[in-house]
Coordinates of C-alpha atoms in Angstrom, one line a residue:
Chain A
M1 CA 234.9 44.4 367.5
T2 CA 235.7 42.2 364.3
N3 CA 233.2 40.0 363.0
D4 CA 233.4 37.3 360.4
F5 CA 230.0 35.8 361.3
P6 CA 227.5 35.3 358.5
A7 CA 224.7 37.4 357.7
G8 CA 226.2 40.6 359.4
L9 CA 225.5 38.9 363.0
A10 CA 227.3 39.6 366.0
L11 CA 228.4 36.8 368.4
R12 CA 228.5 37.0 372.2
S13 CA 228.2 34.8 375.4
P14 CA 224.7 34.8 377.0
R15 CA 223.9 36.5 380.0
V16 CA 221.1 35.6 382.6
D17 CA 218.9 37.9 381.4
D18 CA 218.8 36.4 378.1
H19 CA 217.1 33.6 379.5
A20 CA 213.6 34.8 378.6
R21 CA 214.6 36.1 375.3
V22 CA 215.7 32.6 374.2
L23 CA 212.7 30.7 375.7
A24 CA 210.4 33.3 373.8
V25 CA 212.1 32.7 370.4
L26 CA 211.6 29.1 370.9
D27 CA 208.3 28.9 370.5
Q28 CA 208.3 31.1 367.3
W29 CA 211.2 29.3 365.8
W30 CA 209.8 25.9 366.6
G31 CA 206.5 27.1 365.1
G32 CA 204.5 26.5 368.5
L33 CA 205.2 22.6 368.1
G34 CA 203.3 20.6 370.4
G35 CA 201.1 23.8 371.8
E36 CA 201.4 24.9 375.5
T37 CA 202.9 21.2 376.4
G38 CA 205.5 21.7 373.9
S39 CA 206.5 25.0 374.9
R40 CA 206.9 23.9 378.6
E41 CA 208.8 20.9 377.5
R42 CA 211.3 23.2 375.7
A43 CA 211.7 25.7 378.7
L44 CA 212.3 22.8 381.1
L45 CA 215.1 21.6 378.6
L46 CA 216.5 24.8 378.8
P47 CA 216.4 26.2 382.5
R48 CA 218.0 29.2 383.6
L49 CA 221.0 27.5 385.0
Y50 CA 222.6 27.4 381.6
F51 CA 222.4 31.1 381.6
Q52 CA 224.0 31.4 384.8
H53 CA 226.8 28.6 385.0
F54 CA 227.6 27.8 381.1
T55 CA 227.6 30.9 379.6
G56 CA 231.6 30.9 378.7
T57 CA 230.8 27.8 376.3
S58 CA 227.6 29.2 374.7
R59 CA 226.9 32.0 372.2
L60 CA 224.1 34.3 371.1
A61 CA 224.2 35.4 367.4
E62 CA 222.0 38.9 367.2
R63 CA 221.2 41.3 364.3
P64 CA 222.4 44.8 364.5
S65 CA 218.9 45.6 365.8
G66 CA 219.6 43.2 368.6
D67 CA 217.2 40.7 367.7
L68 CA 218.3 37.2 368.4
A69 CA 218.9 35.3 365.4
A70 CA 220.5 32.0 366.7
F71 CA 221.9 30.7 369.8
L72 CA 223.8 27.4 371.1
I73 CA 224.1 26.4 374.6
G74 CA 227.2 23.8 375.3
F75 CA 229.3 22.7 378.2
F76 CA 232.5 20.7 378.7
S77 CA 231.9 17.7 380.3
Q78 CA 232.7 18.0 383.9
D79 CA 233.5 14.0 384.0
Q80 CA 235.1 13.3 380.5
P81 CA 238.1 15.7 379.9
E82 CA 238.0 15.0 376.3
V83 CA 234.5 15.7 375.6
A84 CA 232.4 18.8 374.9
Y85 CA 228.5 18.7 374.7
I86 CA 226.1 20.9 372.9
H87 CA 223.0 20.8 374.4
F88 CA 220.6 23.0 372.3
A89 CA 221.0 25.2 369.2
G90 CA 218.5 27.0 367.1
V91 CA 218.7 29.3 364.4
D92 CA 215.5 31.7 363.3
P93 CA 213.9 29.9 360.3
A94 CA 213.8 33.4 358.4
L95 CA 217.9 32.8 358.2
H96 CA 217.9 29.4 357.4
G97 CA 220.5 28.1 354.6
R98 CA 222.9 30.9 355.4
G99 CA 225.5 28.8 357.3
I100 CA 225.0 30.5 360.7
A101 CA 224.5 27.0 362.5
T102 CA 227.5 25.7 361.0
A103 CA 229.4 28.7 362.1
L104 CA 228.0 28.6 365.5
Y105 CA 229.0 24.9 365.6
R106 CA 232.6 25.4 363.9
R107 CA 233.1 28.2 366.7
F108 CA 232.2 25.8 369.3
F109 CA 234.7 23.1 368.0
A110 CA 237.2 25.6 367.8
L111 CA 236.5 26.7 371.6
A112 CA 236.5 22.9 372.5
R113 CA 239.8 22.2 370.7
G114 CA 241.6 25.2 372.4
E115 CA 240.6 23.6 375.9
G116 CA 241.9 20.2 374.8
R117 CA 238.3 18.7 374.1
H118 CA 238.6 16.6 370.9
R119 CA 235.1 15.1 371.0
V120 CA 231.6 16.7 370.8
L121 CA 228.5 15.0 371.4
A122 CA 224.9 16.2 370.5
I123 CA 221.6 14.7 370.7
T124 CA 218.0 15.0 368.8
S125 CA 214.7 13.8 368.5
P126 CA 214.6 10.7 366.1
S127 CA 211.8 12.6 364.3
N128 CA 214.0 15.8 363.7
S129 CA 215.3 15.1 359.9
A130 CA 216.5 18.8 359.4
S131 CA 218.7 18.1 362.8
R132 CA 219.9 14.7 361.7
A133 CA 220.9 15.8 358.0
F134 CA 222.7 18.8 359.2
H135 CA 224.5 17.0 361.7
T136 CA 225.5 14.5 359.3
R137 CA 226.4 17.2 356.8
I138 CA 229.1 18.8 359.0
G139 CA 230.8 15.5 359.8
F140 CA 229.1 14.1 363.0
T141 CA 228.3 10.3 363.3
E142 CA 224.9 9.0 364.5
L143 CA 225.9 6.3 367.3
P144 CA 224.4 2.8 366.9
G145 CA 220.9 2.8 368.1
A146 CA 219.0 -0.2 369.8
P147 CA 218.9 -3.2 367.6
E148 CA 215.0 -3.6 367.7
A149 CA 214.6 0.2 366.8
P150 CA 214.9 2.2 363.5
P151 CA 218.4 3.3 362.6
S152 CA 220.1 5.0 365.2
V153 CA 217.4 5.5 367.5
Q154 CA 217.9 5.2 371.3
P155 CA 214.5 4.5 372.8
D156 CA 213.9 6.1 376.0
Y157 CA 217.5 7.5 376.1
D158 CA 216.1 10.6 378.0
G159 CA 213.3 8.7 379.8
P160 CA 210.1 7.1 379.2
G161 CA 208.8 7.9 375.4
L162 CA 211.9 10.4 375.0
D163 CA 213.6 8.5 372.2
R164 CA 217.0 10.2 371.1
V165 CA 219.6 10.0 368.5
V166 CA 223.2 10.6 369.6
F167 CA 225.7 12.6 367.4
S168 CA 229.4 12.2 367.9
I169 CA 232.4 14.0 366.2
D170 CA 236.2 13.4 366.9
L171 CA 238.0 17.0 366.2
P172 CA 241.4 17.1 364.5
A173 CA 243.9 18.2 366.7
D174 CA 244.9 20.9 364.4
G175 CA 241.9 21.8 362.5
Chain B
M1 CA 234.8 0.5 402.1
T2 CA 233.6 2.2 405.6
N3 CA 230.5 3.7 405.6
D4 CA 229.2 6.0 408.3
F5 CA 226.1 7.4 406.1
P6 CA 222.8 7.2 408.2
A7 CA 220.2 4.2 407.9
G8 CA 222.9 1.9 406.8
L9 CA 222.9 3.1 403.2
A10 CA 225.9 3.0 400.7
L11 CA 226.8 5.9 398.7
R12 CA 228.2 6.0 395.3
S13 CA 228.6 8.2 392.2
P14 CA 225.7 7.6 390.0
R15 CA 226.5 5.7 386.4
V16 CA 224.6 6.0 383.4
D17 CA 222.4 3.2 383.7
D18 CA 221.2 4.6 387.1
H19 CA 219.5 7.4 385.0
A20 CA 216.3 5.1 384.4
R21 CA 216.0 4.1 387.9
V22 CA 216.2 7.5 389.1
L23 CA 213.4 8.7 386.9
A24 CA 211.2 5.6 388.2
V25 CA 211.6 6.3 391.9
L26 CA 210.8 10.1 391.0
D27 CA 207.2 9.0 390.0
Q28 CA 207.0 7.0 393.2
W29 CA 208.5 9.3 395.7
W30 CA 206.5 12.5 394.2
G31 CA 203.5 10.5 394.6
G32 CA 202.6 10.6 390.9
L33 CA 202.1 14.5 391.2
G34 CA 200.6 16.1 388.0
G35 CA 200.1 12.7 386.5
E36 CA 201.8 12.0 383.2
T37 CA 202.6 15.9 382.6
G38 CA 204.3 15.8 385.9
S39 CA 206.4 12.7 385.3
R40 CA 207.4 14.1 382.0
E41 CA 208.3 17.1 383.4
R42 CA 210.4 15.6 386.2
A43 CA 212.1 13.6 383.3
L44 CA 213.0 16.7 381.3
L45 CA 214.6 18.3 384.5
L46 CA 217.0 15.0 384.7
P47 CA 217.9 14.0 381.4
R48 CA 220.5 11.7 380.8
L49 CA 223.7 14.3 380.6
Y50 CA 223.9 14.4 384.3
F51 CA 224.3 10.7 384.5
Q52 CA 227.0 11.0 381.7
H53 CA 228.8 14.4 382.6
F54 CA 228.1 15.4 386.1
T55 CA 228.6 12.0 388.0
G56 CA 231.6 13.3 390.0
T57 CA 229.5 15.7 392.0
S58 CA 226.6 13.4 392.1
R59 CA 225.5 10.9 394.5
L60 CA 223.0 7.9 394.9
A61 CA 222.3 6.3 398.3
E62 CA 221.3 2.9 398.2
R63 CA 219.9 0.3 400.7
P64 CA 222.1 -3.1 401.4
S65 CA 219.4 -4.9 398.9
G66 CA 220.5 -2.5 396.1
D67 CA 217.4 -0.6 396.1
L68 CA 217.7 3.2 395.3
A69 CA 217.3 5.2 399.0
A70 CA 218.0 9.0 398.0
F71 CA 219.9 10.8 395.2
L72 CA 221.8 14.1 394.9
I73 CA 222.4 15.5 391.4
G74 CA 224.9 18.7 391.6
F75 CA 227.5 20.2 389.5
F76 CA 230.3 22.7 390.0
S77 CA 229.5 26.0 387.9
Q78 CA 231.9 26.3 384.8
D79 CA 231.5 30.1 384.8
Q80 CA 231.6 30.9 388.7
P81 CA 234.7 29.3 390.1
E82 CA 233.4 29.9 393.6
V83 CA 229.8 28.4 392.9
A84 CA 228.7 24.7 393.2
Y85 CA 225.0 23.9 392.5
I86 CA 222.5 21.4 393.7
H87 CA 220.1 20.7 390.8
F88 CA 218.0 17.8 392.0
A89 CA 217.7 15.7 395.1
G90 CA 215.2 13.4 396.6
V91 CA 214.8 10.8 399.6
D92 CA 212.3 7.8 399.6
P93 CA 209.7 8.9 401.5
A94 CA 209.9 5.7 403.7
L95 CA 213.1 6.8 405.1
H96 CA 212.2 10.5 405.7
G97 CA 213.2 12.0 408.9
R98 CA 216.5 10.0 409.2
G99 CA 218.9 12.7 408.2
I100 CA 219.7 11.2 404.8
A101 CA 219.1 14.6 403.0
T102 CA 221.2 16.5 405.6
A103 CA 224.0 13.9 405.2
L104 CA 223.7 14.0 401.3
Y105 CA 224.1 17.9 401.3
R106 CA 226.7 17.8 404.0
R107 CA 228.9 15.6 401.8
F108 CA 228.4 17.6 398.8
F109 CA 229.5 20.8 401.0
A110 CA 232.5 18.9 401.8
L111 CA 233.1 18.1 398.2
A112 CA 232.4 21.6 397.1
R113 CA 234.8 22.9 399.9
G114 CA 237.7 20.7 398.9
E115 CA 237.6 22.1 395.5
G116 CA 237.5 25.3 396.5
R117 CA 233.7 26.2 396.1
H118 CA 232.3 28.1 399.1
R119 CA 228.9 28.9 397.9
V120 CA 226.2 26.5 397.1
L121 CA 223.0 27.3 395.3
A122 CA 220.0 25.4 394.9
I123 CA 216.2 26.1 393.7
T124 CA 212.7 24.7 394.4
S125 CA 209.3 25.6 393.6
P126 CA 207.5 27.9 396.0
S127 CA 204.8 25.7 396.9
N128 CA 207.5 22.8 397.9
S129 CA 207.4 23.9 401.8
A130 CA 209.3 20.6 402.8
S131 CA 211.9 21.7 400.5
R132 CA 212.2 25.2 401.8
A133 CA 211.9 24.0 405.3
F134 CA 214.7 21.7 404.7
H135 CA 217.1 24.1 403.1
T136 CA 216.2 26.9 405.9
R137 CA 217.0 24.2 408.7
I138 CA 220.7 23.3 407.1
G139 CA 221.3 26.8 406.8
F140 CA 220.4 28.0 403.4
T141 CA 219.2 31.4 402.9
E142 CA 216.2 32.3 400.6
L143 CA 217.4 34.9 398.1
P144 CA 214.9 38.2 397.9
G145 CA 211.9 37.5 395.4
A146 CA 210.3 40.1 393.2
P147 CA 208.5 43.2 395.3
E148 CA 205.0 42.2 393.9
A149 CA 205.3 38.5 394.7
P150 CA 204.8 36.3 397.6
P151 CA 208.2 36.5 400.0
S152 CA 211.3 34.9 398.3
V153 CA 209.4 34.0 395.1
Q154 CA 210.7 34.7 391.8
P155 CA 208.1 34.7 389.1
D156 CA 208.7 32.9 385.8
Y157 CA 212.4 32.3 386.8
D158 CA 212.9 29.2 385.0
G159 CA 210.2 30.2 382.2
P160 CA 206.7 31.2 381.7
G161 CA 204.9 30.0 385.0
L162 CA 208.1 28.2 386.4
D163 CA 208.4 30.2 389.4
R164 CA 211.0 29.5 391.8
V165 CA 212.8 30.1 395.3
V166 CA 216.3 30.4 395.0
F167 CA 218.6 29.1 398.0
S168 CA 222.2 30.2 398.7
I169 CA 224.5 29.3 401.6
D170 CA 228.3 30.4 402.1
L171 CA 230.3 27.4 403.2
P172 CA 232.9 28.4 405.9
A173 CA 236.5 27.9 404.9
D174 CA 237.5 25.1 407.4
G175 CA 234.0 23.7 408.2

């Protein structure tokens, strides 16, 4: 298998038995943010179904040792034939700054374009400034937020107290 | 529009602005189970994305007044062309016993069969005996659980402490 992915990582689609591994690194990579409640909330955002039904549009990046280095869980909108959606992505903090997230996103963009999807959406928490900077840097726009909220913030987007910022990028047809 | 749905209810696909309404009734219908934590966990199981990208395979049932009576959020597996998945369904407890959940499921089965999907999967918490009885009654089988667990229970299925029972039904080709 050829592999031009950064940092010597190997890329593959996840399998169902990767689910527990990904949840385990979430706690490490997010630094245990929010304690047990945070851990439970991250697990609920990433139920096993993504590792059963949306693996074709998702990717794991592994070190030569097999240890997990990064992941991207995405899907193609079932209702909107032009839209692809990145649900959850993460990179081992020890590997930040090596272009891994950018490479994962660009692979997903190429996959989406290849299937006729020319818009990619993603969301994050308003306080996640690293995620907001990353998405802006690679070309996403933050959609307008509520007038009374801080810039780009959509209050209660995912439920009471679950404010979100929504990112959108239109992919060039021949990029 | 003709409507042979039980209890005089009208059926339609959800829109994105139904998301907050469904989350609001979850707390009522589940009796506030688990307090604020339970409410937050239910919200995380039903993020807005289902009301943006999987509405074509989901349905709301409303009273003539417009009040929500029941819902079913489902999707077709992106990876497994024979599989459809019911992610979350609920009926107003005031309307239990009128065949509404059965009717919602049967509509979903018909939709799935019409698109060549002949297996439907769903999950529930092991302690949700009403859900387990309902799924068994309409023809689902509980998949085998872990040998050391209570019957059909798959420990940590959706993450640490998130045990689940998995239901499967094979749809007849001409049902």
